[in-house]
mmCIF file of C-alpha atoms in Angstrom:
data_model
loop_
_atom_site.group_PDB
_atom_site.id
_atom_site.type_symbol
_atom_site.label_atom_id
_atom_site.label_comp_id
_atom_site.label_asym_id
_atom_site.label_seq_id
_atom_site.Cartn_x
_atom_site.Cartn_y
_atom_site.Cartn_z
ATOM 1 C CA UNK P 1 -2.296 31.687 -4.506
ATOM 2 C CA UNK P 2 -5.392 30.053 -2.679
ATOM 3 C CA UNK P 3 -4.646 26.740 -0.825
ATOM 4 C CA UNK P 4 -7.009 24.244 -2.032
ATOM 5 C CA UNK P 5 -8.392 21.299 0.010
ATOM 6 C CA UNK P 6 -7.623 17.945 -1.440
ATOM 7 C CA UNK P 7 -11.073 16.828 -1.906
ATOM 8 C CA UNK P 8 -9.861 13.259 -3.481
ATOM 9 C CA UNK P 9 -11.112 11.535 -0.230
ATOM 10 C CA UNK P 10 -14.704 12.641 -0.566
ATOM 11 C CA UNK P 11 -14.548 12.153 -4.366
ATOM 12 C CA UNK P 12 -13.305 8.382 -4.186
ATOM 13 C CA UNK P 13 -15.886 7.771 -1.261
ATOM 14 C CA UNK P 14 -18.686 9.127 -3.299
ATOM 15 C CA UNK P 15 -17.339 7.276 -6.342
ATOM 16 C CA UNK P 16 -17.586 4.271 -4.722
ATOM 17 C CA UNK P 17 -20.800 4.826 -2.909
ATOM 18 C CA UNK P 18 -22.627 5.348 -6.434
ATOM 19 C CA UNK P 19 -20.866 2.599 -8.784
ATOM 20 C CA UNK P 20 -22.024 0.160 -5.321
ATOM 21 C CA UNK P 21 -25.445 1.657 -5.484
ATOM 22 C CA UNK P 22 -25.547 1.275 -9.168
ATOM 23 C CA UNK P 23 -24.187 -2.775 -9.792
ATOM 24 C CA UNK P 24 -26.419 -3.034 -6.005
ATOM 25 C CA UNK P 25 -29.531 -1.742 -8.697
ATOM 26 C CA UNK P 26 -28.540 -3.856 -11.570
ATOM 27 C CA UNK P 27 -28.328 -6.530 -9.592
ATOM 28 C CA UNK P 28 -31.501 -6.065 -8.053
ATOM 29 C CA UNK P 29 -33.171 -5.337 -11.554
ATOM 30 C CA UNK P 30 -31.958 -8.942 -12.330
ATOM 31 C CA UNK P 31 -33.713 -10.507 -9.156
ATOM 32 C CA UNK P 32 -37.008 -8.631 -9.546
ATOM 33 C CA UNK P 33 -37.334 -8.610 -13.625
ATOM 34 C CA UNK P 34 -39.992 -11.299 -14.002
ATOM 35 C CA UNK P 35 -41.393 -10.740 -10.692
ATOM 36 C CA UNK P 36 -45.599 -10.624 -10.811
ATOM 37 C CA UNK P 37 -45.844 -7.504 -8.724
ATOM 38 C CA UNK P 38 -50.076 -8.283 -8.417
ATOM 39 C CA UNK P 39 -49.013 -11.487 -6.718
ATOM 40 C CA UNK P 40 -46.268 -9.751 -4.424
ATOM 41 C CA UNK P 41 -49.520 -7.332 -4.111
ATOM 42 C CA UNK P 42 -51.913 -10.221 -3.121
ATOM 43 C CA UNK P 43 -49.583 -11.604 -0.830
ATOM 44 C CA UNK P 44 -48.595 -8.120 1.145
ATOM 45 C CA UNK P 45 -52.530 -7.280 1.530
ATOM 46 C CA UNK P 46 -52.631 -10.188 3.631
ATOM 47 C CA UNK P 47 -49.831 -10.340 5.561
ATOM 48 C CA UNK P 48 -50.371 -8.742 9.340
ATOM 49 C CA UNK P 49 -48.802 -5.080 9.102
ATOM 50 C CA UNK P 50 -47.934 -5.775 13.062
ATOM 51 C CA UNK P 51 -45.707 -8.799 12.321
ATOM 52 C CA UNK P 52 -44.297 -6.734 9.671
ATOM 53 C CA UNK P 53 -43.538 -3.444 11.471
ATOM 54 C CA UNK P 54 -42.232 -5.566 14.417
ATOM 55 C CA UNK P 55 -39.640 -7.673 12.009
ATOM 56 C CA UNK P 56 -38.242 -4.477 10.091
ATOM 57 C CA UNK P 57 -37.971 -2.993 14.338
ATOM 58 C CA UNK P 58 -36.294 -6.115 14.843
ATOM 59 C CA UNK P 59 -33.485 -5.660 11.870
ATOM 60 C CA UNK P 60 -33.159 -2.150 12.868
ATOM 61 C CA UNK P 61 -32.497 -2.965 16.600
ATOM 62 C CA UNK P 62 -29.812 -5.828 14.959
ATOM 63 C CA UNK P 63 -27.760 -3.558 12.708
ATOM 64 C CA UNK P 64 -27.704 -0.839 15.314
ATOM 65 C CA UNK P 65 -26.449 -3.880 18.111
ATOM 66 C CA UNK P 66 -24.155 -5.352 15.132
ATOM 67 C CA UNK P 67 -22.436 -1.681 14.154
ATOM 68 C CA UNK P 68 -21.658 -1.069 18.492
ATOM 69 C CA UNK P 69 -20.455 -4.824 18.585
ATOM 70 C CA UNK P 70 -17.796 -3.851 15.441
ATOM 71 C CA UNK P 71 -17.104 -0.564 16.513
ATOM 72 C CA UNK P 72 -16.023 -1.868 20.277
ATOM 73 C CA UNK P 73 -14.034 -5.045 18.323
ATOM 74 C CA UNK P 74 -11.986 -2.233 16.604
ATOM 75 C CA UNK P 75 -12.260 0.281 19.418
ATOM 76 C CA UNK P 76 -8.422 -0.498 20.026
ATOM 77 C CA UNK P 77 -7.032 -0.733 16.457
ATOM 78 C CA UNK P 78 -8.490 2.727 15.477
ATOM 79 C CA UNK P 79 -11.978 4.569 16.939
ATOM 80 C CA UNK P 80 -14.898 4.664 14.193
ATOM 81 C CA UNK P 81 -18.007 6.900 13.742
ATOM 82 C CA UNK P 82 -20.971 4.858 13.899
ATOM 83 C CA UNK P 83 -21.818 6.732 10.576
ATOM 84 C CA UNK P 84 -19.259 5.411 8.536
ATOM 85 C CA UNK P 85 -19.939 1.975 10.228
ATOM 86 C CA UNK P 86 -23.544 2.551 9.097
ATOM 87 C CA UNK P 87 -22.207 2.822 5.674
ATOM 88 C CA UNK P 88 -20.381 -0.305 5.589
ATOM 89 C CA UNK P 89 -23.323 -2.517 7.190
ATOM 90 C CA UNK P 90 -25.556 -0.867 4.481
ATOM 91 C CA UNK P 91 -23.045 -2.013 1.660
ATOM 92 C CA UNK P 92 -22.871 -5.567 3.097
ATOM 93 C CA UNK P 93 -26.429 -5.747 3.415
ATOM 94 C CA UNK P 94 -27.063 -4.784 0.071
ATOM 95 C CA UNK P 95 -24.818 -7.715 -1.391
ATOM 96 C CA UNK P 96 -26.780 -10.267 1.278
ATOM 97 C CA UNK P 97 -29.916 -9.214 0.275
ATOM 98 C CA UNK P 98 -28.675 -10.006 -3.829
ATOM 99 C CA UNK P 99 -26.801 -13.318 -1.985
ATOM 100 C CA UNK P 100 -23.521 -12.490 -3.240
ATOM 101 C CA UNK P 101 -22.101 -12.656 0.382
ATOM 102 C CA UNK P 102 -21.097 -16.201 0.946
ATOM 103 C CA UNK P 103 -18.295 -16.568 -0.965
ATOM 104 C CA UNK P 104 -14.596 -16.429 1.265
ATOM 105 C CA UNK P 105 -13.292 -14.513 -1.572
ATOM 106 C CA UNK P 106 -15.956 -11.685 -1.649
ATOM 107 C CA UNK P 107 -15.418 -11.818 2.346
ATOM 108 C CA UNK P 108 -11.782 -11.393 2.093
ATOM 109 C CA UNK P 109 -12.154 -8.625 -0.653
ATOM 110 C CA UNK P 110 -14.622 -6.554 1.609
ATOM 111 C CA UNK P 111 -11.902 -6.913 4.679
ATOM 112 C CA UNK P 112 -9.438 -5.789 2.579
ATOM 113 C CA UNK P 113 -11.446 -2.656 1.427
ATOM 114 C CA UNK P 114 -12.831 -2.234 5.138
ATOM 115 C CA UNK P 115 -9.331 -2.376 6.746
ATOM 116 C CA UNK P 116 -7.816 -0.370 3.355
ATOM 117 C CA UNK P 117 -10.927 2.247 3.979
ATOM 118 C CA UNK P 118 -10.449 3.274 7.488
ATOM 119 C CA UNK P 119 -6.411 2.884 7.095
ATOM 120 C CA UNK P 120 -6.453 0.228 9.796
ATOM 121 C CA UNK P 121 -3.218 -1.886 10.664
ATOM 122 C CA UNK P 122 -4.738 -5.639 11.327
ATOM 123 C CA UNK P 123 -3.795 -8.862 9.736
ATOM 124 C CA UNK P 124 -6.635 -10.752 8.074
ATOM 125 C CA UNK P 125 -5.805 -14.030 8.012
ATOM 126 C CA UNK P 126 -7.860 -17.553 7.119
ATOM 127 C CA UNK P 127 -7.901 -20.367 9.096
ATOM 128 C CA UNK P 128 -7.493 -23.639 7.838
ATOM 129 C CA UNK P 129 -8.899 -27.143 8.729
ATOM 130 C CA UNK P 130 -6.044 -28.995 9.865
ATOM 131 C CA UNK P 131 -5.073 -32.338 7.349
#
């Protein structure tokens, strides 16, 4: 009898990758439904393409700075590829971008998942205002 690999991890990680990808789409579909795309159009065609190549630079240059600051923050706890980082910052930018982010609860749900995701052993714990 063959051993087989237990390919469960990459299944559940691909899984999850595709249903965020797909309510990330629906949700985006709801945004951008009654959208006049000749306007967006207008507007583009006169916007500077050098202010707008130098703000996406910008981003880029601020995800790749946030990713090293979280990876060095857990560096202790448990070491983590800047790939799979790169994955996480992409799912939380996605639910930014759809402003979904700003509740505690959908903070302290994606902490959970984080720390559950890369098996970590931390605490996440509130603070609250003192009475």
């Amino acid at each position: 009898m063959a051993n087989r690999t237990d390919n469960s991890p990459l299944r559940h990680t691909w899984i999850r990758g595709i249903s965020g990808l797909a309510i990330g789409t629906f949700f985006l579909w709801l945004t951008l439904r009654k959208t006049s795309w000749e306007q967006v159009s207008t507007i583009l065609s006169q916007a500077n393409l050098g202010w707008l190549l130098a703000a996406v630079g910008f981003y880029a240059i601020n995800m790749v700075v946030r990713i090293l600051r979280w990876r060095r923050l857990l560096w202790n706890v448990k070491i983590l590829s800047f790939g799979k980082l790169i994955g996480w910052f992409t799912f939380f930018i996605e639910q930014t971008i759809i402003n979904i982010n700003f509740s505690l609860a959908i903070w302290l749900f994606r902490l959970t998942i984080f720390r559950r995701s890369f098996n970590l052993r931390i605490i996440i714990s509130v603070l609250k205002r003192p009475s």
